[in-house]
PDB file of N, CA, C and O in Angstrom:
ATOM      1  N   MET K   1     -33.704  12.217 -36.862  1.00  0.00           N
ATOM      2  CA  MET K   1     -32.277  12.198 -37.012  1.00  0.00           C
ATOM      3  C   MET K   1     -31.573  13.037 -35.934  1.00  0.00           C
ATOM      4  O   MET K   1     -30.511  12.634 -35.465  1.00  0.00           O
ATOM      5  N   PRO K   2     -32.103  14.184 -35.530  1.00  0.00           N
ATOM      6  CA  PRO K   2     -31.443  14.960 -34.484  1.00  0.00           C
ATOM      7  C   PRO K   2     -31.339  14.187 -33.165  1.00  0.00           C
ATOM      8  O   PRO K   2     -30.406  14.403 -32.395  1.00  0.00           O
ATOM      9  N   GLN K   3     -32.275  13.266 -32.932  1.00  0.00           N
ATOM     10  CA  GLN K   3     -32.220  12.484 -31.699  1.00  0.00           C
ATOM     11  C   GLN K   3     -30.990  11.571 -31.688  1.00  0.00           C
ATOM     12  O   GLN K   3     -30.358  11.380 -30.638  1.00  0.00           O
ATOM     13  N   VAL K   4     -30.651  11.030 -32.828  1.00  0.00           N
ATOM     14  CA  VAL K   4     -29.499  10.140 -32.933  1.00  0.00           C
ATOM     15  C   VAL K   4     -28.217  10.933 -32.654  1.00  0.00           C
ATOM     16  O   VAL K   4     -27.322  10.470 -31.951  1.00  0.00           O
ATOM     17  N   VAL K   5     -28.138  12.130 -33.211  1.00  0.00           N
ATOM     18  CA  VAL K   5     -26.959  12.975 -32.997  1.00  0.00           C
ATOM     19  C   VAL K   5     -26.859  13.353 -31.519  1.00  0.00           C
ATOM     20  O   VAL K   5     -25.768  13.326 -30.924  1.00  0.00           O
ATOM     21  N   LEU K   6     -27.979  13.688 -30.909  1.00  0.00           N
ATOM     22  CA  LEU K   6     -27.993  14.033 -29.491  1.00  0.00           C
ATOM     23  C   LEU K   6     -27.572  12.843 -28.636  1.00  0.00           C
ATOM     24  O   LEU K   6     -26.757  12.983 -27.713  1.00  0.00           O
ATOM     25  N   LEU K   7     -28.078  11.649 -28.929  1.00  0.00           N
ATOM     26  CA  LEU K   7     -27.697  10.455 -28.177  1.00  0.00           C
ATOM     27  C   LEU K   7     -26.214  10.133 -28.374  1.00  0.00           C
ATOM     28  O   LEU K   7     -25.537   9.706 -27.436  1.00  0.00           O
ATOM     29  N   ALA K   8     -25.707  10.329 -29.582  1.00  0.00           N
ATOM     30  CA  ALA K   8     -24.281  10.088 -29.838  1.00  0.00           C
ATOM     31  C   ALA K   8     -23.423  11.073 -29.039  1.00  0.00           C
ATOM     32  O   ALA K   8     -22.381  10.696 -28.481  1.00  0.00           O
ATOM     33  N   ALA K   9     -23.844  12.322 -28.967  1.00  0.00           N
ATOM     34  CA  ALA K   9     -23.096  13.320 -28.201  1.00  0.00           C
ATOM     35  C   ALA K   9     -23.124  12.990 -26.708  1.00  0.00           C
ATOM     36  O   ALA K   9     -22.107  13.113 -26.005  1.00  0.00           O
ATOM     37  N   ILE K  10     -24.264  12.562 -26.207  1.00  0.00           N
ATOM     38  CA  ILE K  10     -24.371  12.179 -24.794  1.00  0.00           C
ATOM     39  C   ILE K  10     -23.498  10.964 -24.516  1.00  0.00           C
ATOM     40  O   ILE K  10     -22.781  10.909 -23.512  1.00  0.00           O
ATOM     41  N   GLY K  11     -23.530   9.994 -25.412  1.00  0.00           N
ATOM     42  CA  GLY K  11     -22.694   8.802 -25.261  1.00  0.00           C
ATOM     43  C   GLY K  11     -21.215   9.153 -25.264  1.00  0.00           C
ATOM     44  O   GLY K  11     -20.437   8.615 -24.469  1.00  0.00           O
ATOM     45  N   ALA K  12     -20.802  10.054 -26.147  1.00  0.00           N
ATOM     46  CA  ALA K  12     -19.403  10.476 -26.192  1.00  0.00           C
ATOM     47  C   ALA K  12     -19.019  11.192 -24.897  1.00  0.00           C
ATOM     48  O   ALA K  12     -17.908  11.019 -24.386  1.00  0.00           O
ATOM     49  N   GLY K  13     -19.931  11.971 -24.347  1.00  0.00           N
ATOM     50  CA  GLY K  13     -19.664  12.647 -23.083  1.00  0.00           C
ATOM     51  C   GLY K  13     -19.505  11.665 -21.937  1.00  0.00           C
ATOM     52  O   GLY K  13     -18.601  11.808 -21.106  1.00  0.00           O
ATOM     53  N   PHE K  14     -20.369  10.658 -21.902  1.00  0.00           N
ATOM     54  CA  PHE K  14     -20.246   9.634 -20.860  1.00  0.00           C
ATOM     55  C   PHE K  14     -18.934   8.869 -20.997  1.00  0.00           C
ATOM     56  O   PHE K  14     -18.260   8.574 -20.012  1.00  0.00           O
ATOM     57  N   TYR K  15     -18.552   8.556 -22.222  1.00  0.00           N
ATOM     58  CA  TYR K  15     -17.310   7.829 -22.446  1.00  0.00           C
ATOM     59  C   TYR K  15     -16.103   8.669 -22.013  1.00  0.00           C
ATOM     60  O   TYR K  15     -15.187   8.161 -21.377  1.00  0.00           O
ATOM     61  N   ALA K  16     -16.119   9.947 -22.343  1.00  0.00           N
ATOM     62  CA  ALA K  16     -15.018  10.831 -21.943  1.00  0.00           C
ATOM     63  C   ALA K  16     -14.945  10.938 -20.417  1.00  0.00           C
ATOM     64  O   ALA K  16     -13.852  10.929 -19.831  1.00  0.00           O
ATOM     65  N   GLY K  17     -16.091  11.021 -19.762  1.00  0.00           N
ATOM     66  CA  GLY K  17     -16.115  11.062 -18.300  1.00  0.00           C
ATOM     67  C   GLY K  17     -15.605   9.771 -17.691  1.00  0.00           C
ATOM     68  O   GLY K  17     -14.864   9.793 -16.707  1.00  0.00           O
ATOM     69  N   TYR K  18     -15.973   8.663 -18.287  1.00  0.00           N
ATOM     70  CA  TYR K  18     -15.511   7.357 -17.824  1.00  0.00           C
ATOM     71  C   TYR K  18     -13.993   7.263 -17.918  1.00  0.00           C
ATOM     72  O   TYR K  18     -13.327   6.824 -16.981  1.00  0.00           O
ATOM     73  N   ARG K  19     -13.436   7.691 -19.041  1.00  0.00           N
ATOM     74  CA  ARG K  19     -11.982   7.653 -19.235  1.00  0.00           C
ATOM     75  C   ARG K  19     -11.280   8.575 -18.239  1.00  0.00           C
ATOM     76  O   ARG K  19     -10.231   8.244 -17.704  1.00  0.00           O
ATOM     77  N   ALA K  20     -11.859   9.735 -17.970  1.00  0.00           N
ATOM     78  CA  ALA K  20     -11.266  10.671 -17.012  1.00  0.00           C
ATOM     79  C   ALA K  20     -11.260  10.063 -15.610  1.00  0.00           C
ATOM     80  O   ALA K  20     -10.282  10.206 -14.864  1.00  0.00           O
ATOM     81  N   LEU K  21     -12.334   9.377 -15.239  1.00  0.00           N
ATOM     82  CA  LEU K  21     -12.384   8.718 -13.933  1.00  0.00           C
ATOM     83  C   LEU K  21     -11.345   7.603 -13.833  1.00  0.00           C
ATOM     84  O   LEU K  21     -10.726   7.413 -12.781  1.00  0.00           O
ATOM     85  N   LEU K  22     -11.150   6.856 -14.913  1.00  0.00           N
ATOM     86  CA  LEU K  22     -10.136   5.807 -14.906  1.00  0.00           C
ATOM     87  C   LEU K  22      -8.737   6.391 -14.697  1.00  0.00           C
ATOM     88  O   LEU K  22      -7.942   5.872 -13.909  1.00  0.00           O
ATOM     89  N   ARG K  23      -8.436   7.468 -15.404  1.00  0.00           N
ATOM     90  CA  ARG K  23      -7.121   8.100 -15.254  1.00  0.00           C
ATOM     91  C   ARG K  23      -6.926   8.630 -13.832  1.00  0.00           C
ATOM     92  O   ARG K  23      -5.855   8.484 -13.243  1.00  0.00           O
ATOM     93  N   ALA K  24      -7.963   9.232 -13.273  1.00  0.00           N
ATOM     94  CA  ALA K  24      -7.865   9.742 -11.903  1.00  0.00           C
ATOM     95  C   ALA K  24      -7.658   8.591 -10.918  1.00  0.00           C
ATOM     96  O   ALA K  24      -6.872   8.716  -9.963  1.00  0.00           O
ATOM     97  N   GLY K  25      -8.333   7.489 -11.133  1.00  0.00           N
ATOM     98  CA  GLY K  25      -8.155   6.320 -10.269  1.00  0.00           C
ATOM     99  C   GLY K  25      -6.756   5.754 -10.363  1.00  0.00           C
ATOM    100  O   GLY K  25      -6.168   5.337  -9.357  1.00  0.00           O
ATOM    101  N   GLU K  26      -6.198   5.721 -11.564  1.00  0.00           N
ATOM    102  CA  GLU K  26      -4.838   5.220 -11.738  1.00  0.00           C
ATOM    103  C   GLU K  26      -3.831   6.137 -11.043  1.00  0.00           C
ATOM    104  O   GLU K  26      -2.881   5.661 -10.416  1.00  0.00           O
ATOM    105  N   ARG K  27      -4.030   7.440 -11.149  1.00  0.00           N
ATOM    106  CA  ARG K  27      -3.136   8.380 -10.465  1.00  0.00           C
ATOM    107  C   ARG K  27      -3.232   8.207  -8.952  1.00  0.00           C
ATOM    108  O   ARG K  27      -2.222   8.225  -8.244  1.00  0.00           O
ATOM    109  N   PHE K  28      -4.453   8.024  -8.456  1.00  0.00           N
ATOM    110  CA  PHE K  28      -4.653   7.828  -7.017  1.00  0.00           C
ATOM    111  C   PHE K  28      -3.970   6.542  -6.559  1.00  0.00           C
ATOM    112  O   PHE K  28      -3.308   6.520  -5.516  1.00  0.00           O
ATOM    113  N   ALA K  29      -4.114   5.465  -7.316  1.00  0.00           N
ATOM    114  CA  ALA K  29      -3.489   4.191  -6.953  1.00  0.00           C
ATOM    115  C   ALA K  29      -1.968   4.311  -6.962  1.00  0.00           C
ATOM    116  O   ALA K  29      -1.290   3.772  -6.079  1.00  0.00           O
ATOM    117  N   ALA K  30      -1.407   5.020  -7.930  1.00  0.00           N
ATOM    118  CA  ALA K  30       0.042   5.200  -7.995  1.00  0.00           C
ATOM    119  C   ALA K  30       0.535   6.019  -6.801  1.00  0.00           C
ATOM    120  O   ALA K  30       1.571   5.701  -6.207  1.00  0.00           O
ATOM    121  N   GLU K  31      -0.191   7.054  -6.440  1.00  0.00           N
ATOM    122  CA  GLU K  31       0.185   7.883  -5.288  1.00  0.00           C
ATOM    123  C   GLU K  31       0.098   7.068  -3.993  1.00  0.00           C
ATOM    124  O   GLU K  31       0.968   7.171  -3.121  1.00  0.00           O
ATOM    125  N   LEU K  32      -0.933   6.249  -3.862  1.00  0.00           N
ATOM    126  CA  LEU K  32      -1.088   5.408  -2.678  1.00  0.00           C
ATOM    127  C   LEU K  32       0.054   4.411  -2.571  1.00  0.00           C
ATOM    128  O   LEU K  32       0.615   4.212  -1.486  1.00  0.00           O
ATOM    129  N   LYS K  33       0.431   3.792  -3.674  1.00  0.00           N
ATOM    130  CA  LYS K  33       1.534   2.833  -3.673  1.00  0.00           C
ATOM    131  C   LYS K  33       2.847   3.527  -3.305  1.00  0.00           C
ATOM    132  O   LYS K  33       3.632   2.999  -2.519  1.00  0.00           O
ATOM    133  N   ARG K  34       3.078   4.724  -3.838  1.00  0.00           N
ATOM    134  CA  ARG K  34       4.304   5.458  -3.523  1.00  0.00           C
ATOM    135  C   ARG K  34       4.347   5.804  -2.038  1.00  0.00           C
ATOM    136  O   ARG K  34       5.378   5.649  -1.380  1.00  0.00           O
ATOM    137  N   THR K  35       3.219   6.221  -1.481  1.00  0.00           N
ATOM    138  CA  THR K  35       3.150   6.560  -0.061  1.00  0.00           C
ATOM    139  C   THR K  35       3.389   5.326   0.803  1.00  0.00           C
ATOM    140  O   THR K  35       4.100   5.390   1.815  1.00  0.00           O
ATOM    141  N   GLU K  36       2.822   4.184   0.424  1.00  0.00           N
ATOM    142  CA  GLU K  36       3.042   2.951   1.174  1.00  0.00           C
ATOM    143  C   GLU K  36       4.508   2.541   1.135  1.00  0.00           C
ATOM    144  O   GLU K  36       5.069   2.115   2.146  1.00  0.00           O
ATOM    145  N   ASP K  37       5.144   2.655  -0.025  1.00  0.00           N
ATOM    146  CA  ASP K  37       6.557   2.306  -0.144  1.00  0.00           C
ATOM    147  C   ASP K  37       7.424   3.206   0.736  1.00  0.00           C
ATOM    148  O   ASP K  37       8.346   2.735   1.398  1.00  0.00           O
ATOM    149  N   GLU K  38       7.128   4.502   0.747  1.00  0.00           N
ATOM    150  CA  GLU K  38       7.885   5.423   1.596  1.00  0.00           C
ATOM    151  C   GLU K  38       7.706   5.086   3.075  1.00  0.00           C
ATOM    152  O   GLU K  38       8.669   5.088   3.841  1.00  0.00           O
ATOM    153  N   ALA K  39       6.485   4.792   3.477  1.00  0.00           N
ATOM    154  CA  ALA K  39       6.215   4.455   4.877  1.00  0.00           C
ATOM    155  C   ALA K  39       6.924   3.160   5.259  1.00  0.00           C
ATOM    156  O   ALA K  39       7.474   3.043   6.363  1.00  0.00           O
ATOM    157  N   ARG K  40       6.946   2.186   4.357  1.00  0.00           N
ATOM    158  CA  ARG K  40       7.614   0.919   4.625  1.00  0.00           C
ATOM    159  C   ARG K  40       9.127   1.132   4.769  1.00  0.00           C
ATOM    160  O   ARG K  40       9.762   0.541   5.639  1.00  0.00           O
ATOM    161  N   GLN K  41       9.700   1.983   3.930  1.00  0.00           N
ATOM    162  CA  GLN K  41      11.133   2.261   4.023  1.00  0.00           C
ATOM    163  C   GLN K  41      11.476   2.979   5.329  1.00  0.00           C
ATOM    164  O   GLN K  41      12.493   2.687   5.950  1.00  0.00           O
ATOM    165  N   GLN K  42      10.643   3.903   5.738  1.00  0.00           N
ATOM    166  CA  GLN K  42      10.899   4.622   6.979  1.00  0.00           C
ATOM    167  C   GLN K  42      10.771   3.706   8.191  1.00  0.00           C
ATOM    168  O   GLN K  42      11.480   3.865   9.180  1.00  0.00           O
ATOM    169  N   ALA K  43       9.855   2.751   8.120  1.00  0.00           N
ATOM    170  CA  ALA K  43       9.638   1.852   9.251  1.00  0.00           C
ATOM    171  C   ALA K  43      10.814   0.895   9.435  1.00  0.00           C
ATOM    172  O   ALA K  43      11.112   0.486  10.553  1.00  0.00           O
ATOM    173  N   THR K  44      11.494   0.542   8.349  1.00  0.00           N
ATOM    174  CA  THR K  44      12.595  -0.414   8.441  1.00  0.00           C
ATOM    175  C   THR K  44      13.959   0.264   8.432  1.00  0.00           C
ATOM    176  O   THR K  44      14.975  -0.411   8.448  1.00  0.00           O
ATOM    177  N   ALA K  45      14.002   1.585   8.437  1.00  0.00           N
ATOM    178  CA  ALA K  45      15.270   2.290   8.302  1.00  0.00           C
ATOM    179  C   ALA K  45      16.014   2.475   9.623  1.00  0.00           C
ATOM    180  O   ALA K  45      17.156   2.877   9.624  1.00  0.00           O
ATOM    181  N   GLY K  46      15.403   2.182  10.748  1.00  0.00           N
ATOM    182  CA  GLY K  46      16.031   2.418  12.044  1.00  0.00           C
ATOM    183  C   GLY K  46      17.121   1.407  12.351  1.00  0.00           C
ATOM    184  O   GLY K  46      17.242   0.367  11.708  1.00  0.00           O
ATOM    185  N   PRO K  47      17.945   1.714  13.351  1.00  0.00           N
ATOM    186  CA  PRO K  47      19.006   0.772  13.737  1.00  0.00           C
ATOM    187  C   PRO K  47      18.406  -0.489  14.352  1.00  0.00           C
ATOM    188  O   PRO K  47      17.358  -0.446  15.003  1.00  0.00           O
ATOM    189  N   GLU K  48      19.086  -1.592  14.144  1.00  0.00           N
ATOM    190  CA  GLU K  48      18.593  -2.855  14.689  1.00  0.00           C
ATOM    191  C   GLU K  48      18.963  -2.953  16.168  1.00  0.00           C
ATOM    192  O   GLU K  48      20.013  -2.482  16.586  1.00  0.00           O
ATOM    193  N   LYS K  49      18.102  -3.584  16.942  1.00  0.00           N
ATOM    194  CA  LYS K  49      18.382  -3.790  18.358  1.00  0.00           C
ATOM    195  C   LYS K  49      19.305  -4.997  18.509  1.00  0.00           C
ATOM    196  O   LYS K  49      19.152  -5.997  17.836  1.00  0.00           O
ATOM    197  N   ASN K  50      20.243  -4.879  19.416  1.00  0.00           N
ATOM    198  CA  ASN K  50      21.106  -6.007  19.732  1.00  0.00           C
ATOM    199  C   ASN K  50      20.657  -6.551  21.077  1.00  0.00           C
ATOM    200  O   ASN K  50      20.912  -5.961  22.125  1.00  0.00           O
ATOM    201  N   LEU K  51      19.979  -7.682  21.048  1.00  0.00           N
ATOM    202  CA  LEU K  51      19.479  -8.279  22.278  1.00  0.00           C
ATOM    203  C   LEU K  51      20.474  -9.253  22.875  1.00  0.00           C
ATOM    204  O   LEU K  51      20.196  -9.872  23.908  1.00  0.00           O
ATOM    205  N   GLY K  52      21.611  -9.424  22.239  1.00  0.00           N
ATOM    206  CA  GLY K  52      22.590 -10.382  22.734  1.00  0.00           C
ATOM    207  C   GLY K  52      22.150 -11.788  22.385  1.00  0.00           C
ATOM    208  O   GLY K  52      21.392 -12.023  21.446  1.00  0.00           O
ATOM    209  N   THR K  53      22.617 -12.735  23.157  1.00  0.00           N
ATOM    210  CA  THR K  53      22.265 -14.128  22.920  1.00  0.00           C
ATOM    211  C   THR K  53      20.907 -14.413  23.556  1.00  0.00           C
ATOM    212  O   THR K  53      20.667 -14.061  24.716  1.00  0.00           O
ATOM    213  N   LEU K  54      20.051 -15.064  22.815  1.00  0.00           N
ATOM    214  CA  LEU K  54      18.725 -15.403  23.326  1.00  0.00           C
ATOM    215  C   LEU K  54      18.662 -16.890  23.622  1.00  0.00           C
ATOM    216  O   LEU K  54      19.265 -17.709  22.935  1.00  0.00           O
ATOM    217  N   GLN K  55      17.896 -17.230  24.639  1.00  0.00           N
ATOM    218  CA  GLN K  55      17.708 -18.625  25.017  1.00  0.00           C
ATOM    219  C   GLN K  55      16.218 -18.885  25.158  1.00  0.00           C
ATOM    220  O   GLN K  55      15.486 -18.081  25.742  1.00  0.00           O
ATOM    221  N   PHE K  56      15.774 -20.027  24.628  1.00  0.00           N
ATOM    222  CA  PHE K  56      14.359 -20.374  24.682  1.00  0.00           C
ATOM    223  C   PHE K  56      13.984 -20.808  26.091  1.00  0.00           C
ATOM    224  O   PHE K  56      14.634 -21.649  26.699  1.00  0.00           O
ATOM    225  N   ASP K  57      12.920 -20.239  26.616  1.00  0.00           N
ATOM    226  CA  ASP K  57      12.389 -20.606  27.930  1.00  0.00           C
ATOM    227  C   ASP K  57      11.178 -21.501  27.696  1.00  0.00           C
ATOM    228  O   ASP K  57      10.122 -21.029  27.280  1.00  0.00           O
ATOM    229  N   PRO K  58      11.296 -22.809  27.947  1.00  0.00           N
ATOM    230  CA  PRO K  58      10.186 -23.720  27.640  1.00  0.00           C
ATOM    231  C   PRO K  58       8.949 -23.497  28.504  1.00  0.00           C
ATOM    232  O   PRO K  58       7.837 -23.806  28.085  1.00  0.00           O
ATOM    233  N   GLN K  59       9.102 -22.940  29.705  1.00  0.00           N
ATOM    234  CA  GLN K  59       7.943 -22.718  30.561  1.00  0.00           C
ATOM    235  C   GLN K  59       7.030 -21.635  29.998  1.00  0.00           C
ATOM    236  O   GLN K  59       5.818 -21.772  30.003  1.00  0.00           O
ATOM    237  N   SER K  60       7.642 -20.531  29.528  1.00  0.00           N
ATOM    238  CA  SER K  60       6.823 -19.433  29.007  1.00  0.00           C
ATOM    239  C   SER K  60       6.648 -19.524  27.495  1.00  0.00           C
ATOM    240  O   SER K  60       5.762 -18.907  26.933  1.00  0.00           O
ATOM    241  N   GLY K  61       7.549 -20.269  26.814  1.00  0.00           N
ATOM    242  CA  GLY K  61       7.439 -20.412  25.361  1.00  0.00           C
ATOM    243  C   GLY K  61       7.979 -19.226  24.581  1.00  0.00           C
ATOM    244  O   GLY K  61       7.616 -19.060  23.431  1.00  0.00           O
ATOM    245  N   VAL K  62       8.828 -18.434  25.208  1.00  0.00           N
ATOM    246  CA  VAL K  62       9.403 -17.271  24.520  1.00  0.00           C
ATOM    247  C   VAL K  62      10.928 -17.297  24.673  1.00  0.00           C
ATOM    248  O   VAL K  62      11.473 -17.994  25.516  1.00  0.00           O
ATOM    249  N   TYR K  63      11.597 -16.526  23.846  1.00  0.00           N
ATOM    250  CA  TYR K  63      13.034 -16.372  23.937  1.00  0.00           C
ATOM    251  C   TYR K  63      13.368 -15.211  24.865  1.00  0.00           C
ATOM    252  O   TYR K  63      12.750 -14.163  24.793  1.00  0.00           O
ATOM    253  N   ARG K  64      14.355 -15.411  25.727  1.00  0.00           N
ATOM    254  CA  ARG K  64      14.778 -14.369  26.659  1.00  0.00           C
ATOM    255  C   ARG K  64      16.287 -14.186  26.537  1.00  0.00           C
ATOM    256  O   ARG K  64      16.999 -15.141  26.238  1.00  0.00           O
ATOM    257  N   PRO K  65      16.788 -12.973  26.839  1.00  0.00           N
ATOM    258  CA  PRO K  65      18.242 -12.763  26.808  1.00  0.00           C
ATOM    259  C   PRO K  65      18.933 -13.619  27.874  1.00  0.00           C
ATOM    260  O   PRO K  65      18.415 -13.810  28.972  1.00  0.00           O
ATOM    261  N   VAL K  66      20.092 -14.138  27.518  1.00  0.00           N
ATOM    262  CA  VAL K  66      20.863 -14.972  28.448  1.00  0.00           C
ATOM    263  C   VAL K  66      21.519 -14.050  29.480  1.00  0.00           C
ATOM    264  O   VAL K  66      22.125 -13.049  29.140  1.00  0.00           O
ATOM    265  N   VAL K  67      21.363 -14.396  30.753  1.00  0.00           N
ATOM    266  CA  VAL K  67      21.963 -13.623  31.832  1.00  0.00           C
ATOM    267  C   VAL K  67      23.344 -14.204  32.112  1.00  0.00           C
ATOM    268  O   VAL K  67      23.485 -15.383  32.434  1.00  0.00           O
ATOM    269  N   LYS K  68      24.374 -13.366  31.925  1.00  0.00           N
ATOM    270  CA  LYS K  68      25.747 -13.825  32.192  1.00  0.00           C
ATOM    271  C   LYS K  68      26.136 -13.421  33.605  1.00  0.00           C
ATOM    272  O   LYS K  68      25.893 -12.311  34.041  1.00  0.00           O
ATOM    273  N   GLY K  69      26.764 -14.326  34.281  1.00  0.00           N
ATOM    274  CA  GLY K  69      27.212 -13.924  35.604  1.00  0.00           C
ATOM    275  C   GLY K  69      27.218 -14.988  36.611  1.00  0.00           C
ATOM    276  O   GLY K  69      26.801 -15.994  36.769  1.00  0.00           O
TER     277      GLY K  69
END
């Protein structure tokens, strides 16, 4: 009978450790998501460039600013 009690205690310890690891993983995932959101906001927060009017150049296949003059 003492073996059963010992195995139950070991099982409860493993279960508690498993739950603690899950909580730590969830906290880590939440922190990672928050950091990614902050980085994304900082990357898009700058002023937009004004390139003026663009015209497609069929030879190179890219858009270039229109030269006035």
